[in-house]
Tab-separated table of C-alpha atoms in Angstrom:
chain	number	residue	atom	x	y	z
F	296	UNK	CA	9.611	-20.422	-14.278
F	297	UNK	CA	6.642	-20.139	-12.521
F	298	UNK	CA	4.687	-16.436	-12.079
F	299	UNK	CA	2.030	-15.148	-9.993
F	300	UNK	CA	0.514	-12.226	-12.218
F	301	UNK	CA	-1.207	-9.343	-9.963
F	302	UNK	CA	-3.644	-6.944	-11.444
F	303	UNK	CA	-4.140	-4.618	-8.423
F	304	UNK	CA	-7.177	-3.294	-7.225
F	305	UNK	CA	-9.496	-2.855	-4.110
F	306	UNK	CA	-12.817	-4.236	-4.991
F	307	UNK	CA	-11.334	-6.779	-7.495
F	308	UNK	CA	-7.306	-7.877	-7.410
F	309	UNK	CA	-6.767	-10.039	-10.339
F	310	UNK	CA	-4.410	-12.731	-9.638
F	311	UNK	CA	-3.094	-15.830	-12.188
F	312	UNK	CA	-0.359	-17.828	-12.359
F	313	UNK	CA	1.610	-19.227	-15.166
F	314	UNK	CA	4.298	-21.466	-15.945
F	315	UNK	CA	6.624	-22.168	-18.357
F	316	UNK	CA	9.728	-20.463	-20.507
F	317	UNK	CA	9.945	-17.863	-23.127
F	318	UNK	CA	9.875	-20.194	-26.404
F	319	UNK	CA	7.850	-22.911	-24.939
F	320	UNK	CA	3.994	-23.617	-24.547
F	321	UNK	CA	3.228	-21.919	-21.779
F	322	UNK	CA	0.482	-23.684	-18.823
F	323	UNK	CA	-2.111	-21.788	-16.597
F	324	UNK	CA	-1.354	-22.986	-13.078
F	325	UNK	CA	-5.028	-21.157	-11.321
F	326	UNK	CA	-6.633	-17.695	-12.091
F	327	UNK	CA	-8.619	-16.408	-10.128
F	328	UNK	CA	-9.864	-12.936	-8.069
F	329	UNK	CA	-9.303	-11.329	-4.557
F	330	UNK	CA	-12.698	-9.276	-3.707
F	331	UNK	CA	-12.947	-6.976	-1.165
F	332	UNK	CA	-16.220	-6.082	0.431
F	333	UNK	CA	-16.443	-1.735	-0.765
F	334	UNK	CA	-17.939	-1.162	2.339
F	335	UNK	CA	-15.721	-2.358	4.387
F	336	UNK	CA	-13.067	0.186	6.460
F	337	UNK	CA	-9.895	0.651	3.619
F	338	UNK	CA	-7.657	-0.992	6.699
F	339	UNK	CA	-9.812	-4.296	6.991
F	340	UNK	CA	-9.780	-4.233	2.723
F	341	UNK	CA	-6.303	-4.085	2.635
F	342	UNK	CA	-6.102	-7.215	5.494
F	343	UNK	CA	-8.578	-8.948	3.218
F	344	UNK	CA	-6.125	-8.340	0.268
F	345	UNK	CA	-3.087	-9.306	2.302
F	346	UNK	CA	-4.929	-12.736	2.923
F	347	UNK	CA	-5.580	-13.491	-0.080
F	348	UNK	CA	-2.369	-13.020	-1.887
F	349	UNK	CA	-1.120	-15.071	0.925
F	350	UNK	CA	-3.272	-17.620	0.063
F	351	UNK	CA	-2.406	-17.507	-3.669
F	352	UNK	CA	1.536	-17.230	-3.004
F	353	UNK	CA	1.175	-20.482	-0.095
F	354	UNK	CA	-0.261	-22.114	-2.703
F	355	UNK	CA	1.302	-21.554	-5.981
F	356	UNK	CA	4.720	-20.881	-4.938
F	357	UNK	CA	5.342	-18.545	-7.654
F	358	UNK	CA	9.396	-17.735	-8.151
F	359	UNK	CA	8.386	-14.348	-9.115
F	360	UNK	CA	5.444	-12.246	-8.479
F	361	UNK	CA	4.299	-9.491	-11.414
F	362	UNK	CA	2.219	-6.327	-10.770
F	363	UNK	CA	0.738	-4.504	-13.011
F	364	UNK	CA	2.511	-0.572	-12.719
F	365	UNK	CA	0.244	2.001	-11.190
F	366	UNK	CA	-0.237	4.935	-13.644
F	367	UNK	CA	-2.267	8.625	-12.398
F	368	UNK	CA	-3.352	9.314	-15.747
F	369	UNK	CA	-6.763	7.836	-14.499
F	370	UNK	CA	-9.139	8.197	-12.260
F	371	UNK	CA	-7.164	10.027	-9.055
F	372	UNK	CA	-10.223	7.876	-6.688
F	373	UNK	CA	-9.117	4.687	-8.069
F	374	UNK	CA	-5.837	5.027	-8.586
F	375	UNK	CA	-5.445	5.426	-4.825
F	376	UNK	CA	-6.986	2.126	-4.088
F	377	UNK	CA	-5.010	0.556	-6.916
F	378	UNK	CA	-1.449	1.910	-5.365
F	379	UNK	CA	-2.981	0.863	-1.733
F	380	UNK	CA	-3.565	-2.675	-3.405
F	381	UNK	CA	-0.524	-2.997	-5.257
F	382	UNK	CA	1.776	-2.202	-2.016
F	383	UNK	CA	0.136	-5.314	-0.501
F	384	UNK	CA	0.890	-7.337	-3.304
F	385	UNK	CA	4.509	-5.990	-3.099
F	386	UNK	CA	5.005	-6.347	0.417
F	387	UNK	CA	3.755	-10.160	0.372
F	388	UNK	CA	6.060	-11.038	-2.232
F	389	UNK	CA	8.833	-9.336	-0.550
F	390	UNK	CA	8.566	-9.999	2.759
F	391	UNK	CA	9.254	-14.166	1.468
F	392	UNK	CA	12.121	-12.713	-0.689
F	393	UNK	CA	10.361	-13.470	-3.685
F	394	UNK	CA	11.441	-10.659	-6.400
F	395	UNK	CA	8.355	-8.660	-7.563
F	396	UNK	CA	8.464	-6.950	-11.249
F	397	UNK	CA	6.262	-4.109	-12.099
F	398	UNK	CA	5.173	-3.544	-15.845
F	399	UNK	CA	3.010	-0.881	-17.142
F	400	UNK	CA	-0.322	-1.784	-18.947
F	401	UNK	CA	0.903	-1.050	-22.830
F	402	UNK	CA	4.063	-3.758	-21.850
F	403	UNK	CA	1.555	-5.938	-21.039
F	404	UNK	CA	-0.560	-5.626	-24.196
F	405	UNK	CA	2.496	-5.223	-26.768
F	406	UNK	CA	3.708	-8.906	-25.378
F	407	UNK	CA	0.679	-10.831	-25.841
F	408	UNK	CA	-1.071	-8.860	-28.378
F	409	UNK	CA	1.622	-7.223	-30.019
F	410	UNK	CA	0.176	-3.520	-30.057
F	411	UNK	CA	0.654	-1.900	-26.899
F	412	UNK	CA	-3.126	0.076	-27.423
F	413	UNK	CA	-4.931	-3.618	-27.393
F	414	UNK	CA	-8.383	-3.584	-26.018
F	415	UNK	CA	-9.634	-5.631	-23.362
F	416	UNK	CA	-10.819	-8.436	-25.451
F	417	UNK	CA	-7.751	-8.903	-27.568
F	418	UNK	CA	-6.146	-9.368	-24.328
F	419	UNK	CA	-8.368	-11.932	-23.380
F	420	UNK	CA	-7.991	-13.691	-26.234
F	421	UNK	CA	-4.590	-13.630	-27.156
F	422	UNK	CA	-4.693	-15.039	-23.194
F	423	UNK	CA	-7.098	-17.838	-24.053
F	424	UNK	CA	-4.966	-19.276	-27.080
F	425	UNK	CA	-1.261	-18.723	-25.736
F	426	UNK	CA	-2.916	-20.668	-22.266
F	427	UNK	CA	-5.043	-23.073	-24.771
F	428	UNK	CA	-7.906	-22.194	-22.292
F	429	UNK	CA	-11.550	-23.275	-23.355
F	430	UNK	CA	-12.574	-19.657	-23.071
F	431	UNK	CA	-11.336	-16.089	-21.997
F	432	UNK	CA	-10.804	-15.804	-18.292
F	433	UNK	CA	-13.701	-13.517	-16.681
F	434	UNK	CA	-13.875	-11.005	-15.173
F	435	UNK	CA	-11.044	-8.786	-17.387
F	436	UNK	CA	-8.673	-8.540	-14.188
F	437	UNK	CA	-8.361	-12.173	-14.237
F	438	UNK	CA	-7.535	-12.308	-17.581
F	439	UNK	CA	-4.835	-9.323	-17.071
F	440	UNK	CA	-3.437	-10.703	-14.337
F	441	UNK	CA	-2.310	-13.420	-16.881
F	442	UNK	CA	-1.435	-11.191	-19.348
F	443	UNK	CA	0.949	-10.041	-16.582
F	444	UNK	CA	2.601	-13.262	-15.761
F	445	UNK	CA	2.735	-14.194	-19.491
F	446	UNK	CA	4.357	-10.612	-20.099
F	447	UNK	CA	6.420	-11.457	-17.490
F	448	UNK	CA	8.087	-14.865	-18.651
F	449	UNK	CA	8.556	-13.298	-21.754
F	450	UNK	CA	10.386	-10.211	-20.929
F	451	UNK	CA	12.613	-12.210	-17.884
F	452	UNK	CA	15.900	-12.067	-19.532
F	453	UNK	CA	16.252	-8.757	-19.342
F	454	UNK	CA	14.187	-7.604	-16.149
F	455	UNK	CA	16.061	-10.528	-14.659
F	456	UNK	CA	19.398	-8.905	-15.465
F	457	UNK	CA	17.946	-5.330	-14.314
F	458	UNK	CA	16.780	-6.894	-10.565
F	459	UNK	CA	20.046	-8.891	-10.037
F	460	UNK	CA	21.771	-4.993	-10.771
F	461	UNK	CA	19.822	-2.877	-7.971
F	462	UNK	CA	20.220	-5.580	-5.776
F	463	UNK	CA	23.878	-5.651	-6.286
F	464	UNK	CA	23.965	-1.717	-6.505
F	465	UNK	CA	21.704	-2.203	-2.956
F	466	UNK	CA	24.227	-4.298	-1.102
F	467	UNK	CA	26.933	-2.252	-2.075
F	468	UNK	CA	24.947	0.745	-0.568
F	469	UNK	CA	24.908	-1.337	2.670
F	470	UNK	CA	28.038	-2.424	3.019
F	471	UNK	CA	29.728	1.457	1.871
K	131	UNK	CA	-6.244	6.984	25.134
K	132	UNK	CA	-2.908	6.632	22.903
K	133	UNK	CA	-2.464	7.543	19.335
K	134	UNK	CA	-0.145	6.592	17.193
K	135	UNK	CA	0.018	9.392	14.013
K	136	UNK	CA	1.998	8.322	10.802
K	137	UNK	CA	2.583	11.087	8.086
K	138	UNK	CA	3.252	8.333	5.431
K	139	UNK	CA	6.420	8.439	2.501
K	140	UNK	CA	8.233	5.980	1.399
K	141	UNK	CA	11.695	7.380	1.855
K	142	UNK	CA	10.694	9.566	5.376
K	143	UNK	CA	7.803	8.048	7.300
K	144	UNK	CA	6.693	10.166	10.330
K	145	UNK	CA	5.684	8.645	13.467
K	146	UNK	CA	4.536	10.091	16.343
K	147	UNK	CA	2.653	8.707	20.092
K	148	UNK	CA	0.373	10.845	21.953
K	149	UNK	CA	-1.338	10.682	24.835
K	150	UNK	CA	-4.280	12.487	26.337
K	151	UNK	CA	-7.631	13.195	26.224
K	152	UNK	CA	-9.641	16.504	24.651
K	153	UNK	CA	-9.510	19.600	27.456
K	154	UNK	CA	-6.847	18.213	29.215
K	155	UNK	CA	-2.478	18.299	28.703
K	156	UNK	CA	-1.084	15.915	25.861
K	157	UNK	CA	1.453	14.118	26.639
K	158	UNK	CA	4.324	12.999	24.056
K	159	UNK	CA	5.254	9.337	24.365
K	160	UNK	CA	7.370	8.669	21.397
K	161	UNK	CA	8.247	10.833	17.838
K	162	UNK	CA	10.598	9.002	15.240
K	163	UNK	CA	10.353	8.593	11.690
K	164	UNK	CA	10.739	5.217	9.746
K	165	UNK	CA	13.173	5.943	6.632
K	166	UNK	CA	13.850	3.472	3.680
K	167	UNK	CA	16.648	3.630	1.205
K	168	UNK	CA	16.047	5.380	-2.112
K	169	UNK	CA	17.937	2.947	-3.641
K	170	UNK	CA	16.244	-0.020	-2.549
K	171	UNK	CA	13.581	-1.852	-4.611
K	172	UNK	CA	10.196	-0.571	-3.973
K	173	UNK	CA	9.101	-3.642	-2.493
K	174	UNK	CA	11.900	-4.061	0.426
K	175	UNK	CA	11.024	-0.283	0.991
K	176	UNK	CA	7.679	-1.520	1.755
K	177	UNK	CA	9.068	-4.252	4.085
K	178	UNK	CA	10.979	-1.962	5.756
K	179	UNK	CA	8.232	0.423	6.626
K	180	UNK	CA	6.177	-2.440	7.421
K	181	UNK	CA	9.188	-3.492	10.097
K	182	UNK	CA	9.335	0.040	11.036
K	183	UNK	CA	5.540	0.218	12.079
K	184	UNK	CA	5.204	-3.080	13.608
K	185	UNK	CA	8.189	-2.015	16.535
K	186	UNK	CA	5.641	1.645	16.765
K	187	UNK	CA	3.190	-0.573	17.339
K	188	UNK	CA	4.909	-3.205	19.674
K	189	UNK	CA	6.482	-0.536	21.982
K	190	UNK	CA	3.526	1.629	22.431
K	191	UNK	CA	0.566	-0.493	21.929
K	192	UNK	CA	-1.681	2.485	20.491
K	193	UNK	CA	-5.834	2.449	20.836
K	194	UNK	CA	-5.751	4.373	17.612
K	195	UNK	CA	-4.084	4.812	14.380
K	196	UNK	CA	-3.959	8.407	12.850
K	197	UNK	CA	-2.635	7.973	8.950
K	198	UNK	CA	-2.751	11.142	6.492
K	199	UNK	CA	-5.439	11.127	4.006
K	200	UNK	CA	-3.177	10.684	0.861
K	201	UNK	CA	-4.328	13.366	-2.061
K	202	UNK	CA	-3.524	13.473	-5.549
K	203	UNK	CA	-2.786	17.632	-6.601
K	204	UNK	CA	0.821	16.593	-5.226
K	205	UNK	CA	3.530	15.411	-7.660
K	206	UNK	CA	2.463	12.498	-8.765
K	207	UNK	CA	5.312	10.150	-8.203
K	208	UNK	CA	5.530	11.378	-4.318
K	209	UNK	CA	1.561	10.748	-4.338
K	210	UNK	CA	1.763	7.211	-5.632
K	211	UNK	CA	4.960	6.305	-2.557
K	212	UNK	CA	2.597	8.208	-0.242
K	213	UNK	CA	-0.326	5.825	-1.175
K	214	UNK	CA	1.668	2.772	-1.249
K	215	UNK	CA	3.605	3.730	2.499
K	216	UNK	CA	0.425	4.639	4.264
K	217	UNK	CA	-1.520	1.458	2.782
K	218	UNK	CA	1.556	-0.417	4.900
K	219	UNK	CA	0.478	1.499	7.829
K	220	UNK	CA	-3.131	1.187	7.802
K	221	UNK	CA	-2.678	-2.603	7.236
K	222	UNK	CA	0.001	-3.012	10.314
K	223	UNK	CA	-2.995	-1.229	12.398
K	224	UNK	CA	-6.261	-3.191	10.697
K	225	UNK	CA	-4.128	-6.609	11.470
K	226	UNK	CA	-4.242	-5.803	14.877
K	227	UNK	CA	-7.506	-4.610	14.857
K	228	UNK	CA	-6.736	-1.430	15.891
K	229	UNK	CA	-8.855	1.731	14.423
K	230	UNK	CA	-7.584	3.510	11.825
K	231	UNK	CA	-8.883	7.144	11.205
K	232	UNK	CA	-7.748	9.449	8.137
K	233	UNK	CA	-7.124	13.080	8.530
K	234	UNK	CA	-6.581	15.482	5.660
K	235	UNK	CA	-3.815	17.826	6.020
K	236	UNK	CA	-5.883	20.871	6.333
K	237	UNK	CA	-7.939	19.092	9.205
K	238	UNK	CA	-4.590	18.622	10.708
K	239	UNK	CA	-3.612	22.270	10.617
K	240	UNK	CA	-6.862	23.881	11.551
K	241	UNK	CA	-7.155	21.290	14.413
K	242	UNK	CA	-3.205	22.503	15.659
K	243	UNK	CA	-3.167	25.587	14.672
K	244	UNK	CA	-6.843	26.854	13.947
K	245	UNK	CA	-5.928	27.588	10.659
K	246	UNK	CA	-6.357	24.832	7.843
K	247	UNK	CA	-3.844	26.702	5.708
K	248	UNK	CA	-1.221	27.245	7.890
K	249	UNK	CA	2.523	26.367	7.520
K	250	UNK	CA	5.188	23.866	8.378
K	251	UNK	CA	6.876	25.878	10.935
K	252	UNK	CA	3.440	27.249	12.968
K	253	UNK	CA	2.250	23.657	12.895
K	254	UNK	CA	5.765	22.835	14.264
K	255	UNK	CA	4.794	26.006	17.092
K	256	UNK	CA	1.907	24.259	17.961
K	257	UNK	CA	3.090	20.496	18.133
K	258	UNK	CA	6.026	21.991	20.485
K	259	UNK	CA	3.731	23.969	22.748
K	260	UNK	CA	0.425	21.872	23.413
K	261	UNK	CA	3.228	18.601	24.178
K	262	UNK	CA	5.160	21.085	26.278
K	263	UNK	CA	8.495	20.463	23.768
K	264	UNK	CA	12.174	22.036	24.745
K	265	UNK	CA	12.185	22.393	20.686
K	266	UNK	CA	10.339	21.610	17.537
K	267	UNK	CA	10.634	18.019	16.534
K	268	UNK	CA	12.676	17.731	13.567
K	269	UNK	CA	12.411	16.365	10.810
K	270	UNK	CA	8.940	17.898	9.657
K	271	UNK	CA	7.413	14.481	8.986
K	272	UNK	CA	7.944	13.336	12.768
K	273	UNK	CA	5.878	17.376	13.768
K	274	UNK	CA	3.384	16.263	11.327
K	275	UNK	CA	3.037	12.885	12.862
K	276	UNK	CA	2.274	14.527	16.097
K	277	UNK	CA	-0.028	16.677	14.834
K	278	UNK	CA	-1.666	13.825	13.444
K	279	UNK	CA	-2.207	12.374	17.049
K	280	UNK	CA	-2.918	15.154	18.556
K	281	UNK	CA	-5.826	16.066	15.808
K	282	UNK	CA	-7.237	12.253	16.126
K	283	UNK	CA	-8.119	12.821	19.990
K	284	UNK	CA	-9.144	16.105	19.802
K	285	UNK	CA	-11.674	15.096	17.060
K	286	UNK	CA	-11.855	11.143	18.488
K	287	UNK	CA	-15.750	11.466	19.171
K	288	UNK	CA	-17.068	12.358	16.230
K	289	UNK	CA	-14.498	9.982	14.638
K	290	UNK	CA	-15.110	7.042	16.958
K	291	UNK	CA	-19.271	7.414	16.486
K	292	UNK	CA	-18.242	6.968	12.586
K	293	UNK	CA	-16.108	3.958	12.674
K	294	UNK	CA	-18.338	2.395	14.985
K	295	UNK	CA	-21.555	3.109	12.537
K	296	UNK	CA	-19.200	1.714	9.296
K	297	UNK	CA	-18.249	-1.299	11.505
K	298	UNK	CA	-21.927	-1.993	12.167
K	299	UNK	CA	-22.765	-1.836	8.818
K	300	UNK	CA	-20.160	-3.909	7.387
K	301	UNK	CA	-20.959	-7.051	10.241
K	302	UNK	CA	-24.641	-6.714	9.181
K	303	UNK	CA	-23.504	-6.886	5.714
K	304	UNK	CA	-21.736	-10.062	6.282
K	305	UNK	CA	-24.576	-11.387	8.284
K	306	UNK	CA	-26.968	-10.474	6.101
């Protein structure tokens, strides 16, 4: 299974994918950011986004795409940006039918660190040995976009199950 | 010139083409609204708005896109949906390279209505006598949508001065 991790954002979208199966040694297929000029006009950010993902998903191929979920307990400024960012993400992946899965920062932390209140640079390097990387992935959002995909492989069974049910539940809606 | 407002939400987007200049009759060339299935996954929402927009965009061929300035002292599930629909809309318009200028609400109303607080139904008034409506549009989204358009070219001066100064800046930036 191969996974293109997403950690949203405006000024810097972390993106990584992985590959490989829960129980397995898992490889690091590219990491890497999306940067968006901050003054730039929000529409032309979110084009530059939309480009880049593109890039990443042409590329790649990922069979599922994982973004990190969008909480409001922080910053309301950012948080806006990160929802605007994370819709792109979504929308790429959809638009090729490729099923997108949304987990929420502690998920991501309790799967490769084991304690969902991790700090950054447990994450990182927890990252760098389950990926056998030389060293942690900079800048952070890299390295959590990882996290993400890693989460992601890890967690499939049952998110798997989950999608296959609202699409189901979705077609039925359709065809009522 | 022709404006194309969007009062953004995932489950109810409201669309709305206007045409006119300040000091002269509006005309109405087109209200709808773009809705998306609850039960759907977030990210075929997102497709489907994006779809939605696109034939707005297609049929009318706007000069300018009018999107609602998303805020965050709403409920904060609607405010994330709200983010993530109008970040669809602003892209649609950016790919084109069409302008897109933000309103807040309360620009909206006082621009309508003269009155930044005033309500759903006098906003609905307004939208049905400067377009020279038989009856309010319904539902409230597609009013607001109008209102939207109709605020962008009555303030479109000001505006357009502003996104030409930002668009300046930013091709110096990348020249620089």
């Amino acid at each position: 299974m191969r996974v293109l991790g997403v950690d949203p954002g405006l000024t810097r979208c972390g993106v990584g994918v992985v590959e490989g199966v829960a129980g397995r040694p898992l490889t690091m297929c590219g990491v890497g950011v999306v940067r968006t000029p901050v003054e730039a006009d929000l529409g032309q950010r979110l084009v530059a986004i939309e480009q880049g993902i593109e890039q990443w998903l042409d590329e790649h191929q990922p069979e599922f795409v994982a973004v990190e979920r969008v909480f409001s307990q922080h910053n309301v400024r950012t948080v806006m940006g990160t929802a605007q960012a994370s819709a792109v993400a979504m929308l790429c992946a959809a638009r090729r039918g490729i099923p997108v899965a949304l987990h929420t920062p502690s998920e991501v932390k309790a799967a490769v660190t084991g304690s969902g209140r991790a700090d950054k640079a447990q994450v990182g390097a927890m990252v760098t040995r389950l990926l056998r990387l030389g060293a942690p992935p900079k800048p952070a959002d890299a390295a959590d976009a990882l996290a993400l995909a890693i989460c992601h492989i890890w967690r499939a069974p049952a998110q798997n199950r989950l999608q296959q049910a609202v699409a189901l539940h979705a077609s039925k809606g359709r065809t009522a």
